[in-house]
Amino acid sequence: MTTTASLLHDLSASDMLEAFRTRRLSPVDVTRAVLERVQQWEPQLHATYLLRPEAALAQARASEARWMRNAPQGLLDGVPVTIKDNIATQGDPTPLGTAAVELYPASADAPPAARMRETGAVIFAKTTMPDYGMLSSGLSSFHALARNPWDTDKGPGGSSAGAGAAAAAGYGPLHLGTDIGGSIRLPASWCGIFGLKPSLGRIPIDPPYTGRAAGPMTRTVTDAALAMQVLSQPDTRDSMNLPFQDIAWHEAADATPEFFKGKRIGLLLDAGCGLPLDAEVRAAIEHAARLIEAAGAQIIPMKPFMTPAMLEGMDHFWRMRSLADMRLLSAERLAKVLPYIREWAESAASFTGAHVFNASQQFHVTRVVTVKACSAFDYVISPVAPHVAFRAEDASPTNDPLRPLEHIGFTVPFNMSEQPASSINCGYTEAGLPIGLQIAGARFDDLGVLKASRAFEQMRGGQHPWPEPAQR
């Protein structure tokens, strides 16, 4: 294993832990290398919030002492990790990406943060997100504009914007995001990393909300599976927490292309709503399908099951929810909300009660049709999004607050159906931008999705080198 200082930030979590066990490396070595990498990239990317080098090094020194006693605190002791802004960490403010929120210290770690702290991971920073997590971009009224390391003129996606950028840029191996309509998978796709949105309730979260899941964002499937061993521990604060299962997450690392042999794989190339599929994205997904077919799977084209009415209904309900929240703000605080978000929410002011009720029913309709459409298959593959990363300054791909969700037709159905779904890089555009393949499984088959992702990871061919910061 290469352990030169300049490459320590690139090590996988698994390699770091093995180096700690054999004392070839210390958590202090790795943390210093990661902090150096952040210093090189951060002026361009703006991926972090509450970056605290001295606190990180103190955690790393404590971890080093535990490893010297052969008494690691937990599975990820000493591994650097970032946590998204909206996952509360005790004593820190949780701005939710917006300048409108009053800042006060969180009273406790939210479940994903608590699991990381309990296992001894080095929490060195939180990551940036857009206002209220309601954008698939890094545009925020509180944080500096986040950018994509593959092309800093582009955004990293969102709402786990900083997490996606940080993983691609080499800010250590493990990053925690959240996803209610694609907020892990979209930045994973556009930043060329791996992201898992697990089954609803698999990773406890607080506060829980319909469709909202936390999940790992990593460079490798194996690191995500490693994180799941920690993150999937139960927590009573999540009213939708699944009953604990002792899942053999480590088996994901052993999956090979043989995993696909005999599997029925649905191929979805038309979301049924939203923006048209870009030709380069289509070509990359079709190539991935051919690779999976060559491994012994049966690829079966699927008809679209989402409709514009479903997507519009969810959009309109979320507009009204956001409008209700914003009506609780003072005029001074409301003025601080990103104008795009204000216009989007205020467009719901004329909605009738009947309209909002009918809109709310589209969440369940989406759930029913998604489960039915996927029931004939072992797994469903599709694009994560109909296009690749877009201009960093734009709030959304359309940049139109009245057409804000035209890009989530492939991702949002699996939030509503509570099914696990991943994003794994499957190719690049001619300009070198990453393209994500979505792999969705049946509800509760999180391990299967990880195995399918790991199998594809070994089949997809050579990957472009990770991006490097511009020389200053």
GROMACS .gro file of C-alpha atoms in nm:
model
  472
    1MET     CA    1   0.000   0.000   0.000
    2THR     CA    2   0.129   0.347  -0.090
    3THR     CA    3   0.160   0.565   0.219
    4THR     CA    4   0.349   0.871   0.099
    5ALA     CA    5   0.220   1.182   0.273
    6SER     CA    6   0.090   1.338  -0.047
    7LEU     CA    7  -0.144   1.041  -0.103
    8LEU     CA    8  -0.279   0.973   0.245
    9HIS     CA    9  -0.593   1.174   0.180
   10ASP     CA   10  -0.676   0.935  -0.106
   11LEU     CA   11  -0.669   0.619   0.107
   12SER     CA   12  -0.991   0.427   0.150
   13ALA     CA   13  -1.130   0.387   0.500
   14SER     CA   14  -1.049   0.017   0.483
   15ASP     CA   15  -0.684   0.085   0.397
   16MET     CA   16  -0.659   0.348   0.669
   17LEU     CA   17  -0.790   0.108   0.931
   18GLU     CA   18  -0.551  -0.167   0.823
   19ALA     CA   19  -0.262   0.080   0.843
   20PHE     CA   20  -0.372   0.185   1.192
   21ARG     CA   21  -0.389  -0.179   1.305
   22THR     CA   22  -0.040  -0.253   1.176
   23ARG     CA   23   0.093   0.085   1.296
   24ARG     CA   24   0.221   0.176   0.953
   25LEU     CA   25   0.015   0.494   0.986
   26SER     CA   26  -0.141   0.694   1.264
   27PRO     CA   27  -0.478   0.875   1.260
   28VAL     CA   28  -0.273   1.191   1.314
   29ASP     CA   29  -0.081   1.131   0.988
   30VAL     CA   30  -0.401   1.081   0.795
   31THR     CA   31  -0.587   1.374   0.951
   32ARG     CA   32  -0.299   1.610   0.876
   33ALA     CA   33  -0.292   1.494   0.514
   34VAL     CA   34  -0.667   1.542   0.478
   35LEU     CA   35  -0.652   1.890   0.634
   36GLU     CA   36  -0.370   1.981   0.394
   37ARG     CA   37  -0.584   1.861   0.103
   38VAL     CA   38  -0.878   2.070   0.226
   39GLN     CA   39  -0.653   2.375   0.251
   40GLN     CA   40  -0.549   2.325  -0.113
   41TRP     CA   41  -0.901   2.284  -0.250
   42GLU     CA   42  -1.130   2.480  -0.023
   43PRO     CA   43  -1.072   2.831  -0.160
   44GLN     CA   44  -1.215   2.700  -0.490
   45LEU     CA   45  -1.483   2.456  -0.370
   46HIS     CA   46  -1.640   2.598  -0.052
   47ALA     CA   47  -1.745   2.249   0.052
   48THR     CA   48  -1.699   2.281   0.429
   49TYR     CA   49  -1.868   2.450   0.721
   50LEU     CA   50  -1.723   2.453   1.073
   51LEU     CA   51  -1.385   2.331   0.955
   52ARG     CA   52  -1.186   2.293   1.278
   53PRO     CA   53  -0.831   2.166   1.225
   54GLU     CA   54  -0.719   2.183   1.587
   55ALA     CA   55  -1.025   1.996   1.713
   56ALA     CA   56  -0.970   1.736   1.440
   57LEU     CA   57  -0.609   1.685   1.540
   58ALA     CA   58  -0.712   1.648   1.905
   59GLN     CA   59  -0.956   1.374   1.805
   60ALA     CA   60  -0.685   1.210   1.592
   61ARG     CA   61  -0.435   1.213   1.880
   62ALA     CA   62  -0.693   1.049   2.108
   63SER     CA   63  -0.755   0.787   1.841
   64GLU     CA   64  -0.382   0.731   1.799
   65ALA     CA   65  -0.350   0.664   2.172
   66ARG     CA   66  -0.631   0.408   2.156
   67TRP     CA   67  -0.470   0.228   1.862
   68MET     CA   68  -0.136   0.223   2.048
   69ARG     CA   69  -0.316   0.040   2.329
   70ASN     CA   70  -0.479  -0.195   2.072
   71ALA     CA   71  -0.813  -0.066   2.202
   72PRO     CA   72  -0.993   0.115   1.918
   73GLN     CA   73  -1.319   0.275   2.027
   74GLY     CA   74  -1.513   0.137   1.732
   75LEU     CA   75  -1.508   0.019   1.375
   76LEU     CA   76  -1.412   0.357   1.223
   77ASP     CA   77  -1.175   0.482   1.493
   78GLY     CA   78  -0.948   0.749   1.345
   79VAL     CA   79  -1.114   0.770   1.003
   80PRO     CA   80  -1.178   1.132   0.894
   81VAL     CA   81  -1.545   1.208   0.824
   82THR     CA   82  -1.757   1.507   0.728
   83ILE     CA   83  -2.122   1.552   0.824
   84LYS     CA   84  -2.379   1.755   0.632
   85ASP     CA   85  -2.491   2.089   0.778
   86ASN     CA   86  -2.848   1.962   0.847
   87ILE     CA   87  -2.736   1.661   1.056
   88ALA     CA   88  -2.711   1.813   1.402
   89THR     CA   89  -2.385   1.794   1.595
   90GLN     CA   90  -2.394   1.874   1.965
   91GLY     CA   91  -2.296   2.229   2.051
   92ASP     CA   92  -2.296   2.348   1.691
   93PRO     CA   93  -2.550   2.563   1.508
   94THR     CA   94  -2.754   2.398   1.232
   95PRO     CA   95  -2.825   2.670   0.974
   96LEU     CA   96  -2.989   2.438   0.715
   97GLY     CA   97  -2.804   2.628   0.445
   98THR     CA   98  -2.999   2.949   0.493
   99ALA     CA   99  -2.921   3.286   0.649
  100ALA     CA  100  -3.284   3.302   0.767
  101VAL     CA  101  -3.237   3.046   1.046
  102GLU     CA  102  -3.156   3.169   1.394
  103LEU     CA  103  -2.831   3.007   1.503
  104TYR     CA  104  -2.819   2.824   1.835
  105PRO     CA  105  -2.619   2.523   1.952
  106ALA     CA  106  -2.774   2.182   1.896
  107SER     CA  107  -2.851   2.006   2.224
  108ALA     CA  108  -2.744   1.664   2.097
  109ASP     CA  109  -2.591   1.480   1.804
  110ALA     CA  110  -2.848   1.357   1.551
  111PRO     CA  111  -2.831   0.976   1.514
  112PRO     CA  112  -2.582   0.961   1.221
  113ALA     CA  113  -2.347   1.204   1.396
  114ALA     CA  114  -2.383   1.016   1.725
  115ARG     CA  115  -2.287   0.687   1.557
  116MET     CA  116  -1.977   0.849   1.405
  117ARG     CA  117  -1.871   0.997   1.737
  118GLU     CA  118  -1.931   0.670   1.921
  119THR     CA  119  -1.713   0.478   1.676
  120GLY     CA  120  -1.422   0.718   1.718
  121ALA     CA  121  -1.428   0.873   1.372
  122VAL     CA  122  -1.252   1.208   1.337
  123ILE     CA  123  -1.525   1.463   1.265
  124PHE     CA  124  -1.319   1.745   1.117
  125ALA     CA  125  -1.588   1.950   0.937
  126LYS     CA  126  -1.948   1.978   0.837
  127THR     CA  127  -2.042   2.029   0.472
  128THR     CA  128  -2.238   2.296   0.292
  129MET     CA  129  -2.589   2.278   0.148
  130PRO     CA  130  -2.844   2.510  -0.022
  131ASP     CA  131  -3.127   2.688   0.159
  132TYR     CA  132  -3.340   2.436   0.350
  133GLY     CA  133  -3.198   2.158   0.132
  134MET     CA  134  -3.457   2.242  -0.133
  135LEU     CA  135  -3.217   2.277  -0.428
  136SER     CA  136  -3.003   2.037  -0.629
  137SER     CA  137  -2.721   2.290  -0.628
  138GLY     CA  138  -2.470   2.445  -0.391
  139LEU     CA  139  -2.637   2.787  -0.396
  140SER     CA  140  -2.697   2.915  -0.043
  141SER     CA  141  -2.779   3.241   0.133
  142PHE     CA  142  -2.562   3.129   0.427
  143HIS     CA  143  -2.270   2.932   0.283
  144ALA     CA  144  -2.035   3.041   0.006
  145LEU     CA  145  -2.124   2.896  -0.334
  146ALA     CA  146  -2.011   2.532  -0.354
  147ARG     CA  147  -1.843   2.418  -0.675
  148ASN     CA  148  -1.761   2.091  -0.850
  149PRO     CA  149  -1.395   1.980  -0.845
  150TRP     CA  150  -1.427   1.824  -1.193
  151ASP     CA  151  -1.511   2.169  -1.333
  152THR     CA  152  -1.536   2.458  -1.091
  153ASP     CA  153  -1.766   2.644  -1.330
  154LYS     CA  154  -2.021   2.371  -1.250
  155GLY     CA  155  -2.204   2.297  -0.928
  156PRO     CA  156  -2.161   1.974  -0.731
  157GLY     CA  157  -2.534   1.905  -0.713
  158GLY     CA  158  -2.736   1.906  -0.397
  159SER     CA  159  -2.862   1.925  -0.149
  160SER     CA  160  -2.562   1.727  -0.015
  161ALA     CA  161  -2.351   1.970  -0.216
  162GLY     CA  162  -2.043   2.006   0.000
  163ALA     CA  163  -2.036   1.633   0.074
  164GLY     CA  164  -2.026   1.544  -0.295
  165ALA     CA  165  -1.755   1.798  -0.371
  166ALA     CA  166  -1.553   1.692  -0.066
  167ALA     CA  167  -1.557   1.324  -0.159
  168ALA     CA  168  -1.447   1.390  -0.517
  169ALA     CA  169  -1.176   1.633  -0.404
  170GLY     CA  170  -1.022   1.387  -0.157
  171TYR     CA  171  -1.132   1.531   0.178
  172GLY     CA  172  -1.092   1.185   0.327
  173PRO     CA  173  -1.293   0.871   0.256
  174LEU     CA  174  -1.629   0.917   0.428
  175HIS     CA  175  -1.901   1.182   0.405
  176LEU     CA  176  -2.258   1.177   0.537
  177GLY     CA  177  -2.544   1.327   0.335
  178THR     CA  178  -2.922   1.325   0.337
  179ASP     CA  179  -3.170   1.255   0.057
  180ILE     CA  180  -3.542   1.332   0.023
  181GLY     CA  181  -3.567   1.346  -0.355
  182GLY     CA  182  -3.216   1.274  -0.480
  183SER     CA  183  -2.993   1.481  -0.251
  184ILE     CA  184  -2.732   1.206  -0.206
  185ARG     CA  185  -2.755   1.047  -0.550
  186LEU     CA  186  -2.755   1.366  -0.758
  187PRO     CA  187  -2.427   1.507  -0.620
  188ALA     CA  188  -2.283   1.154  -0.623
  189SER     CA  189  -2.364   1.134  -0.995
  190TRP     CA  190  -2.236   1.479  -1.082
  191CYS     CA  191  -1.920   1.442  -0.870
  192GLY     CA  192  -1.836   1.089  -0.989
  193ILE     CA  193  -1.852   0.925  -0.646
  194PHE     CA  194  -2.064   0.653  -0.485
  195GLY     CA  195  -2.373   0.741  -0.283
  196LEU     CA  196  -2.631   0.522  -0.113
  197LYS     CA  197  -2.983   0.628  -0.021
  198PRO     CA  198  -3.086   0.336   0.202
  199SER     CA  199  -3.433   0.203   0.271
  200LEU     CA  200  -3.629   0.454   0.477
  201GLY     CA  201  -3.551   0.392   0.843
  202ARG     CA  202  -3.240   0.182   0.782
  203ILE     CA  203  -3.026   0.467   0.910
  204PRO     CA  204  -3.206   0.645   1.195
  205ILE     CA  205  -3.238   1.020   1.154
  206ASP     CA  206  -3.380   1.302   1.365
  207PRO     CA  207  -3.603   1.472   1.273
  208PRO     CA  208  -3.761   1.200   1.056
  209TYR     CA  209  -3.973   1.297   0.757
  210THR     CA  210  -4.148   1.115   0.475
  211GLY     CA  211  -3.886   0.999   0.226
  212ARG     CA  212  -3.592   1.152   0.414
  213ALA     CA  213  -3.289   0.927   0.449
  214ALA     CA  214  -2.930   0.972   0.557
  215GLY     CA  215  -2.654   0.782   0.383
  216PRO     CA  216  -2.283   0.750   0.306
  217MET     CA  217  -2.107   0.929   0.020
  218THR     CA  218  -1.771   0.773  -0.062
  219ARG     CA  219  -1.531   0.700  -0.346
  220THR     CA  220  -1.579   0.325  -0.315
  221VAL     CA  221  -1.869   0.089  -0.251
  222THR     CA  222  -1.668  -0.098   0.012
  223ASP     CA  223  -1.627   0.217   0.221
  224ALA     CA  224  -2.002   0.281   0.205
  225ALA     CA  225  -2.070  -0.075   0.322
  226LEU     CA  226  -1.823  -0.024   0.606
  227ALA     CA  227  -2.005   0.293   0.710
  228MET     CA  228  -2.339   0.111   0.703
  229GLN     CA  229  -2.218  -0.121   0.979
  230VAL     CA  230  -2.204   0.183   1.205
  231LEU     CA  231  -2.485   0.402   1.071
  232SER     CA  232  -2.753   0.130   1.073
  233GLN     CA  233  -2.745   0.086   1.451
  234PRO     CA  234  -3.089   0.161   1.604
  235ASP     CA  235  -3.196   0.489   1.761
  236THR     CA  236  -3.537   0.541   1.923
  237ARG     CA  237  -3.550   0.908   1.821
  238ASP     CA  238  -3.650   0.804   1.468
  239SER     CA  239  -4.016   0.706   1.470
  240MET     CA  240  -3.963   0.535   1.132
  241ASN     CA  241  -3.649   0.342   1.237
  242LEU     CA  242  -3.661  -0.012   1.101
  243PRO     CA  243  -3.625  -0.300   1.348
  244PHE     CA  244  -3.256  -0.368   1.382
  245GLN     CA  245  -3.116  -0.643   1.160
  246ASP     CA  246  -2.770  -0.790   1.192
  247ILE     CA  247  -2.693  -0.746   0.823
  248ALA     CA  248  -2.365  -0.885   0.688
  249TRP     CA  249  -2.264  -0.553   0.535
  250HIS     CA  250  -1.906  -0.676   0.490
  251GLU     CA  251  -2.028  -0.922   0.225
  252ALA     CA  252  -2.071  -0.633  -0.018
  253ALA     CA  253  -1.692  -0.607  -0.051
  254ASP     CA  254  -1.678  -0.966  -0.182
  255ALA     CA  255  -1.936  -0.924  -0.459
  256THR     CA  256  -1.811  -0.997  -0.811
  257PRO     CA  257  -1.968  -0.962  -1.157
  258GLU     CA  258  -2.103  -1.315  -1.102
  259PHE     CA  259  -2.361  -1.146  -0.877
  260PHE     CA  260  -2.558  -1.046  -1.186
  261LYS     CA  261  -2.581  -1.394  -1.333
  262GLY     CA  262  -2.946  -1.490  -1.376
  263LYS     CA  263  -3.076  -1.162  -1.237
  264ARG     CA  264  -3.371  -0.981  -1.399
  265ILE     CA  265  -3.268  -0.617  -1.439
  266GLY     CA  266  -3.516  -0.349  -1.540
  267LEU     CA  267  -3.372  -0.075  -1.762
  268LEU     CA  268  -3.549   0.259  -1.722
  269LEU     CA  269  -3.447   0.524  -1.975
  270ASP     CA  270  -3.760   0.741  -1.962
  271ALA     CA  271  -3.862   0.896  -1.630
  272GLY     CA  272  -4.207   0.980  -1.765
  273CYS     CA  273  -4.171   1.342  -1.656
  274GLY     CA  274  -3.923   1.624  -1.645
  275LEU     CA  275  -3.631   1.712  -1.869
  276PRO     CA  276  -3.537   1.501  -2.173
  277LEU     CA  277  -3.251   1.253  -2.141
  278ASP     CA  278  -2.918   1.388  -2.264
  279ALA     CA  279  -2.763   1.179  -2.542
  280GLU     CA  280  -2.431   1.130  -2.361
  281VAL     CA  281  -2.610   1.018  -2.045
  282ARG     CA  282  -2.824   0.773  -2.243
  283ALA     CA  283  -2.516   0.627  -2.412
  284ALA     CA  284  -2.338   0.576  -2.077
  285ILE     CA  285  -2.640   0.403  -1.919
  286GLU     CA  286  -2.691   0.180  -2.223
  287HIS     CA  287  -2.323   0.084  -2.210
  288ALA     CA  288  -2.360  -0.004  -1.840
  289ALA     CA  289  -2.661  -0.219  -1.926
  290ARG     CA  290  -2.460  -0.407  -2.187
  291LEU     CA  291  -2.185  -0.476  -1.933
  292ILE     CA  292  -2.438  -0.611  -1.684
  293GLU     CA  293  -2.600  -0.821  -1.956
  294ALA     CA  294  -2.260  -0.964  -2.049
  295ALA     CA  295  -2.221  -1.070  -1.685
  296GLY     CA  296  -2.527  -1.293  -1.724
  297ALA     CA  297  -2.820  -1.071  -1.636
  298GLN     CA  298  -3.139  -1.040  -1.836
  299ILE     CA  299  -3.192  -0.673  -1.925
  300ILE     CA  300  -3.559  -0.584  -1.969
  301PRO     CA  301  -3.661  -0.237  -2.094
  302MET     CA  302  -3.917  -0.066  -1.870
  303LYS     CA  303  -4.197   0.170  -1.955
  304PRO     CA  304  -4.208   0.496  -1.758
  305PHE     CA  305  -4.425   0.484  -1.446
  306MET     CA  306  -4.394   0.840  -1.317
  307THR     CA  307  -4.618   1.112  -1.462
  308PRO     CA  308  -4.595   1.491  -1.471
  309ALA     CA  309  -4.895   1.503  -1.236
  310MET     CA  310  -4.708   1.303  -0.971
  311LEU     CA  311  -4.402   1.525  -0.989
  312GLU     CA  312  -4.613   1.841  -0.990
  313GLY     CA  313  -4.816   1.722  -0.692
  314MET     CA  314  -4.508   1.663  -0.479
  315ASP     CA  315  -4.366   1.997  -0.590
  316HIS     CA  316  -4.685   2.184  -0.500
  317PHE     CA  317  -4.712   2.018  -0.159
  318TRP     CA  318  -4.350   2.106  -0.079
  319ARG     CA  319  -4.414   2.465  -0.191
  320MET     CA  320  -4.701   2.495   0.056
  321ARG     CA  321  -4.501   2.333   0.335
  322SER     CA  322  -4.219   2.581   0.274
  323LEU     CA  323  -4.461   2.873   0.254
  324ALA     CA  324  -4.610   2.774   0.590
  325ASP     CA  325  -4.260   2.761   0.740
  326MET     CA  326  -4.164   3.098   0.592
  327ARG     CA  327  -4.481   3.264   0.724
  328LEU     CA  328  -4.343   3.199   1.072
  329LEU     CA  329  -4.034   3.410   0.997
  330SER     CA  330  -4.004   3.779   1.076
  331ALA     CA  331  -3.990   4.013   0.778
  332GLU     CA  332  -3.618   4.062   0.848
  333ARG     CA  333  -3.543   3.691   0.845
  334LEU     CA  334  -3.768   3.620   0.547
  335ALA     CA  335  -3.570   3.874   0.344
  336LYS     CA  336  -3.259   3.659   0.399
  337VAL     CA  337  -3.402   3.350   0.229
  338LEU     CA  338  -3.262   3.285  -0.117
  339PRO     CA  339  -3.488   3.474  -0.362
  340TYR     CA  340  -3.538   3.162  -0.577
  341ILE     CA  341  -3.669   2.972  -0.274
  342ARG     CA  342  -3.894   3.261  -0.169
  343GLU     CA  343  -4.048   3.287  -0.516
  344TRP     CA  344  -4.098   2.909  -0.529
  345ALA     CA  345  -4.272   2.897  -0.192
  346GLU     CA  346  -4.478   3.214  -0.240
  347SER     CA  347  -4.622   3.070  -0.562
  348ALA     CA  348  -4.832   2.844  -0.334
  349ALA     CA  349  -5.016   3.138  -0.177
  350SER     CA  350  -5.311   3.099  -0.415
  351PHE     CA  351  -5.345   2.721  -0.370
  352THR     CA  352  -5.678   2.608  -0.229
  353GLY     CA  353  -5.710   2.348   0.044
  354ALA     CA  354  -5.846   2.100  -0.209
  355HIS     CA  355  -5.549   2.162  -0.437
  356VAL     CA  356  -5.298   2.100  -0.159
  357PHE     CA  357  -5.484   1.787  -0.046
  358ASN     CA  358  -5.484   1.646  -0.399
  359ALA     CA  359  -5.117   1.736  -0.433
  360SER     CA  360  -5.035   1.553  -0.110
  361GLN     CA  361  -5.191   1.234  -0.245
  362GLN     CA  362  -4.928   1.214  -0.519
  363PHE     CA  363  -4.669   1.094  -0.267
  364HIS     CA  364  -4.869   0.776  -0.207
  365VAL     CA  365  -4.959   0.739  -0.574
  366THR     CA  366  -4.587   0.757  -0.656
  367ARG     CA  367  -4.511   0.496  -0.392
  368VAL     CA  368  -4.770   0.252  -0.528
  369VAL     CA  369  -4.671   0.280  -0.893
  370THR     CA  370  -4.299   0.257  -0.815
  371VAL     CA  371  -4.331  -0.062  -0.612
  372LYS     CA  372  -4.556  -0.215  -0.878
  373ALA     CA  373  -4.322  -0.123  -1.165
  374CYS     CA  374  -4.017  -0.266  -0.987
  375SER     CA  375  -4.181  -0.584  -0.857
  376ALA     CA  376  -4.097  -0.785  -1.170
  377PHE     CA  377  -3.722  -0.725  -1.133
  378ASP     CA  378  -3.437  -0.804  -0.899
  379TYR     CA  379  -3.294  -0.456  -0.957
  380VAL     CA  380  -3.373  -0.152  -1.169
  381ILE     CA  381  -3.102   0.053  -1.339
  382SER     CA  382  -3.147   0.402  -1.479
  383PRO     CA  383  -2.977   0.738  -1.506
  384VAL     CA  384  -2.955   0.925  -1.178
  385ALA     CA  385  -3.043   1.244  -1.364
  386PRO     CA  386  -3.124   1.329  -1.725
  387HIS     CA  387  -2.813   1.547  -1.757
  388VAL     CA  388  -2.474   1.614  -1.600
  389ALA     CA  389  -2.353   1.895  -1.372
  390PHE     CA  390  -2.483   2.241  -1.458
  391ARG     CA  391  -2.368   2.601  -1.402
  392ALA     CA  392  -2.268   2.657  -1.039
  393GLU     CA  393  -2.455   2.986  -1.008
  394ASP     CA  394  -2.789   2.836  -1.114
  395ALA     CA  395  -3.029   2.727  -0.841
  396SER     CA  396  -3.154   2.433  -1.047
  397PRO     CA  397  -3.101   2.289  -1.396
  398THR     CA  398  -3.387   2.500  -1.535
  399ASN     CA  399  -3.304   2.793  -1.303
  400ASP     CA  400  -3.680   2.851  -1.298
  401PRO     CA  401  -3.852   2.845  -0.955
  402LEU     CA  402  -4.177   2.739  -1.122
  403ARG     CA  403  -4.001   2.438  -1.284
  404PRO     CA  404  -3.773   2.337  -0.998
  405LEU     CA  405  -3.791   1.956  -0.996
  406GLU     CA  406  -3.765   1.866  -1.364
  407HIS     CA  407  -3.446   1.667  -1.298
  408ILE     CA  408  -3.558   1.433  -1.014
  409GLY     CA  409  -3.795   1.204  -1.204
  410PHE     CA  410  -3.551   0.913  -1.179
  411THR     CA  411  -3.461   0.962  -0.811
  412VAL     CA  412  -3.766   1.081  -0.617
  413PRO     CA  413  -3.984   0.772  -0.674
  414PHE     CA  414  -3.745   0.562  -0.465
  415ASN     CA  415  -3.772   0.805  -0.174
  416MET     CA  416  -4.147   0.766  -0.175
  417SER     CA  417  -4.137   0.386  -0.219
  418GLU     CA  418  -3.874   0.361   0.060
  419GLN     CA  419  -3.653   0.147  -0.164
  420PRO     CA  420  -3.272   0.157  -0.146
  421ALA     CA  421  -3.100   0.318  -0.443
  422SER     CA  422  -2.740   0.403  -0.520
  423SER     CA  423  -2.547   0.620  -0.762
  424ILE     CA  424  -2.223   0.486  -0.906
  425ASN     CA  425  -2.012   0.644  -1.176
  426CYS     CA  426  -2.053   0.472  -1.514
  427GLY     CA  427  -1.884   0.707  -1.758
  428TYR     CA  428  -1.798   1.062  -1.858
  429THR     CA  429  -1.909   1.317  -2.112
  430GLU     CA  430  -1.672   1.425  -2.389
  431ALA     CA  431  -1.596   1.725  -2.168
  432GLY     CA  432  -1.497   1.494  -1.881
  433LEU     CA  433  -1.799   1.535  -1.652
  434PRO     CA  434  -1.908   1.223  -1.458
  435ILE     CA  435  -2.232   1.034  -1.528
  436GLY     CA  436  -2.406   0.833  -1.257
  437LEU     CA  437  -2.586   0.499  -1.291
  438GLN     CA  438  -2.870   0.448  -1.043
  439ILE     CA  439  -2.920   0.096  -0.906
  440ALA     CA  440  -3.244   0.046  -0.713
  441GLY     CA  441  -3.350  -0.263  -0.523
  442ALA     CA  442  -3.656  -0.393  -0.343
  443ARG     CA  443  -3.745  -0.234  -0.011
  444PHE     CA  444  -3.505  -0.352   0.264
  445ASP     CA  445  -3.255  -0.501   0.013
  446ASP     CA  446  -2.987  -0.247   0.098
  447LEU     CA  447  -2.717  -0.513   0.103
  448GLY     CA  448  -2.824  -0.633  -0.242
  449VAL     CA  449  -2.795  -0.282  -0.383
  450LEU     CA  450  -2.446  -0.255  -0.235
  451LYS     CA  451  -2.350  -0.594  -0.384
  452ALA     CA  452  -2.486  -0.496  -0.726
  453SER     CA  453  -2.297  -0.166  -0.703
  454ARG     CA  454  -1.975  -0.340  -0.602
  455ALA     CA  455  -2.013  -0.591  -0.886
  456PHE     CA  456  -2.062  -0.308  -1.136
  457GLU     CA  457  -1.770  -0.116  -0.986
  458GLN     CA  458  -1.542  -0.399  -1.100
  459MET     CA  459  -1.692  -0.410  -1.451
  460ARG     CA  460  -1.715  -0.045  -1.545
  461GLY     CA  461  -1.361  -0.005  -1.677
  462GLY     CA  462  -1.097   0.256  -1.610
  463GLN     CA  463  -1.191   0.573  -1.428
  464HIS     CA  464  -1.051   0.917  -1.490
  465PRO     CA  465  -0.797   1.035  -1.232
  466TRP     CA  466  -0.955   1.228  -0.946
  467PRO     CA  467  -0.942   1.605  -1.004
  468GLU     CA  468  -0.658   1.812  -0.861
  469PRO     CA  469  -0.673   2.169  -0.732
  470ALA     CA  470  -0.551   2.449  -0.952
  471GLN     CA  471  -0.203   2.568  -0.862
  472ARG     CA  472  -0.204   2.898  -0.677
   0.00000   0.00000   0.00000
